[in-house]
Amino acid sequence: MIKLLEKLPVTECPKFLHRVVDGVCGRDPPRFGDYGNVWSLTEWMEILDGLSSFFRFAVGKKCSDEEVQESLADLGGGHREAVLACLKGRGEELRQALVERTNAVSSAQLQDFDWQIKLALSSHKSGPGPATVSVMITVLPRGGFEIERILVGDGARLG
């Protein structure tokens, strides 16, 4: 809930917002110990989650200044301007961090991808039907590969 930001004085708002952006970008986020006199622990979790989500959403959707201001209509003017200024100043950095995070997820999922190859073999077009060959190949961690088994059309095992 971003409305909780109003508990923080406007003068301290930019520093806090930049620390939140640091957290979204994978660096040190703000610490509860520094702001424990402003928010309770529950409020702290809500404000961090709300602002982080808002920054990711605004950058991911490429929101215009007007759209950002509309989204922050519940906030007072000084706090709203601080959020907008932080978003304008760090928007490209946020976008890059989101792209890197997405790439990291994509790469990790492709590392353990199981591949299966099926070949259709036939000596003549009018043959009884294509014979299929299934080859189970394991890619070894240090490069190279190992053929586990080869199955021919009727399930006969070759090796």
Short mmCIF file of C-alpha atoms in Angstrom, two decimals, residues 2-156:
data_model
loop_
_atom_site.label_atom_id
_atom_site.label_comp_id
_atom_site.label_asym_id
_atom_site.label_seq_id
_atom_site.Cartn_x
_atom_site.Cartn_y
_atom_site.Cartn_z
CA ILE A 2 1.80 3.07 -1.30
CA LYS A 3 -0.34 5.46 0.78
CA LEU A 4 1.89 4.51 3.75
CA LEU A 5 4.66 6.54 2.09
CA GLU A 6 3.01 9.67 3.51
CA LYS A 7 4.19 8.67 6.99
CA LEU A 8 7.71 9.52 5.83
CA PRO A 9 8.58 13.24 5.65
CA VAL A 10 8.76 14.52 2.06
CA THR A 11 12.40 15.53 2.59
CA GLU A 12 13.42 11.92 3.35
CA CYS A 13 11.29 10.42 0.59
CA PRO A 14 13.79 10.59 -2.32
CA LYS A 15 16.52 8.79 -0.35
CA PHE A 16 14.09 6.04 0.67
CA LEU A 17 12.71 5.64 -2.86
CA HIS A 18 16.19 5.33 -4.34
CA ARG A 19 17.02 2.63 -1.80
CA VAL A 20 13.84 0.76 -2.81
CA VAL A 21 14.95 0.98 -6.46
CA ASP A 22 18.38 -0.31 -5.40
CA GLY A 23 16.62 -3.34 -3.90
CA VAL A 24 14.62 -3.96 -7.08
CA CYS A 25 17.87 -3.75 -9.07
CA GLY A 26 19.54 -6.39 -6.89
CA ARG A 27 21.56 -4.13 -4.62
CA ASP A 28 21.06 -3.36 -0.91
CA PRO A 29 17.43 -2.43 -0.20
CA PRO A 30 16.47 -0.08 2.65
CA ARG A 31 16.69 -1.64 6.12
CA PHE A 32 13.84 -1.76 8.59
CA GLY A 33 16.20 -0.61 11.34
CA ASP A 34 16.62 2.73 9.58
CA TYR A 35 12.85 3.28 9.29
CA GLY A 36 11.45 1.35 12.27
CA ASN A 37 10.42 4.62 13.92
CA VAL A 38 8.22 5.47 10.88
CA TRP A 39 6.47 2.16 10.10
CA SER A 40 5.55 -1.00 11.99
CA LEU A 41 6.98 -4.26 10.65
CA THR A 42 3.72 -5.08 8.85
CA GLU A 43 3.58 -1.61 7.31
CA TRP A 44 7.24 -1.93 6.34
CA MET A 45 6.59 -5.13 4.41
CA GLU A 46 3.55 -3.53 2.73
CA ILE A 47 5.37 -0.34 1.69
CA LEU A 48 8.39 -2.22 0.32
CA ASP A 49 6.25 -4.71 -1.58
CA GLY A 50 3.90 -2.00 -2.85
CA LEU A 51 6.64 0.33 -4.08
CA SER A 52 8.69 -2.47 -5.62
CA SER A 53 5.63 -3.76 -7.46
CA PHE A 54 4.68 -0.26 -8.55
CA PHE A 55 8.16 0.47 -9.94
CA ARG A 56 8.25 -2.86 -11.81
CA PHE A 57 4.75 -2.29 -13.19
CA ALA A 58 5.36 1.32 -14.27
CA VAL A 59 8.63 0.45 -16.02
CA GLY A 60 7.34 -2.82 -17.49
CA LYS A 61 4.24 -1.16 -18.95
CA LYS A 62 6.18 1.95 -20.02
CA CYS A 63 3.68 4.19 -18.24
CA SER A 64 3.66 7.88 -19.16
CA ASP A 65 4.06 10.59 -16.50
CA GLU A 66 0.30 11.17 -16.58
CA GLU A 67 -0.43 7.47 -16.02
CA VAL A 68 2.00 7.38 -13.11
CA GLN A 69 0.40 10.47 -11.58
CA GLU A 70 -3.07 8.92 -11.97
CA SER A 71 -1.86 5.74 -10.26
CA LEU A 72 -0.52 7.81 -7.39
CA ALA A 73 -3.60 10.02 -7.02
CA ASP A 74 -4.02 8.95 -3.36
CA LEU A 75 -0.59 10.33 -2.44
CA GLY A 76 0.05 13.92 -1.45
CA GLY A 77 1.72 16.18 -4.02
CA GLY A 78 5.24 16.14 -2.59
CA HIS A 79 5.33 12.37 -2.22
CA ARG A 80 3.83 11.88 -5.69
CA GLU A 81 6.47 14.14 -7.24
CA ALA A 82 9.25 12.29 -5.39
CA VAL A 83 8.05 8.94 -6.76
CA LEU A 84 7.77 10.36 -10.28
CA ALA A 85 11.24 11.95 -10.08
CA CYS A 86 12.76 8.68 -8.87
CA LEU A 87 11.00 6.74 -11.62
CA LYS A 88 12.19 9.18 -14.29
CA GLY A 89 15.76 9.20 -13.03
CA ARG A 90 16.12 5.45 -12.52
CA GLY A 91 13.65 4.10 -15.09
CA GLU A 92 16.28 2.82 -17.51
CA GLU A 93 18.20 1.14 -14.70
CA LEU A 94 14.99 -0.52 -13.50
CA ARG A 95 14.16 -1.66 -17.02
CA GLN A 96 17.62 -3.19 -17.42
CA ALA A 97 17.31 -5.01 -14.07
CA LEU A 98 13.93 -6.43 -15.11
CA VAL A 99 15.36 -7.63 -18.43
CA GLU A 100 18.32 -9.28 -16.66
CA ARG A 101 16.00 -10.98 -14.16
CA THR A 102 13.84 -12.30 -17.01
CA ASN A 103 16.90 -13.56 -18.89
CA ALA A 104 18.19 -15.30 -15.78
CA VAL A 105 14.90 -17.17 -15.39
CA SER A 106 14.81 -18.12 -19.07
CA SER A 107 18.40 -19.37 -19.07
CA ALA A 108 17.93 -21.48 -15.96
CA GLN A 109 14.91 -23.21 -17.40
CA LEU A 110 16.67 -24.08 -20.64
CA GLN A 111 19.69 -25.63 -18.92
CA ASP A 112 17.83 -28.81 -17.95
CA PHE A 113 15.70 -29.11 -21.06
CA ASP A 114 15.14 -32.71 -22.23
CA TRP A 115 15.49 -33.17 -25.96
CA GLN A 116 14.02 -36.09 -27.85
CA ILE A 117 14.68 -36.76 -31.52
CA LYS A 118 12.49 -38.89 -33.76
CA LEU A 119 13.51 -39.72 -37.31
CA ALA A 120 11.18 -41.10 -39.95
CA LEU A 121 13.01 -43.50 -42.27
CA SER A 122 11.66 -45.16 -45.38
CA SER A 123 13.27 -46.79 -48.37
CA HIS A 124 10.29 -46.29 -50.66
CA LYS A 125 7.24 -44.02 -50.72
CA SER A 126 4.84 -46.95 -50.98
CA GLY A 127 6.39 -48.81 -48.07
CA PRO A 128 4.24 -50.10 -45.19
CA GLY A 129 4.65 -46.82 -43.29
CA PRO A 130 7.53 -44.83 -41.95
CA ALA A 131 9.74 -46.58 -39.46
CA THR A 132 10.56 -44.28 -36.57
CA VAL A 133 13.79 -44.18 -34.69
CA SER A 134 14.01 -42.68 -31.19
CA VAL A 135 17.43 -41.70 -29.94
CA MET A 136 17.99 -40.85 -26.26
CA ILE A 137 21.02 -38.58 -25.97
CA THR A 138 22.32 -37.19 -22.69
CA VAL A 139 24.39 -34.01 -22.82
CA LEU A 140 27.24 -34.34 -20.35
CA PRO A 141 28.04 -31.48 -17.93
CA ARG A 142 31.58 -30.97 -19.21
CA GLY A 143 30.64 -31.09 -22.87
CA GLY A 144 30.08 -33.99 -25.19
CA PHE A 145 27.17 -36.41 -25.11
CA GLU A 146 26.25 -39.99 -24.42
CA ILE A 147 23.78 -42.09 -26.42
CA GLU A 148 21.62 -43.97 -23.92
CA ARG A 149 19.44 -46.00 -26.26
CA ILE A 150 18.09 -46.24 -29.77
CA LEU A 151 14.58 -47.60 -30.38
CA VAL A 152 13.30 -48.56 -33.84
CA GLY A 153 9.63 -48.27 -34.95
CA ASP A 154 8.29 -51.40 -33.21
CA GLY A 155 10.15 -50.66 -29.97
CA ALA A 156 13.11 -52.96 -30.69
#
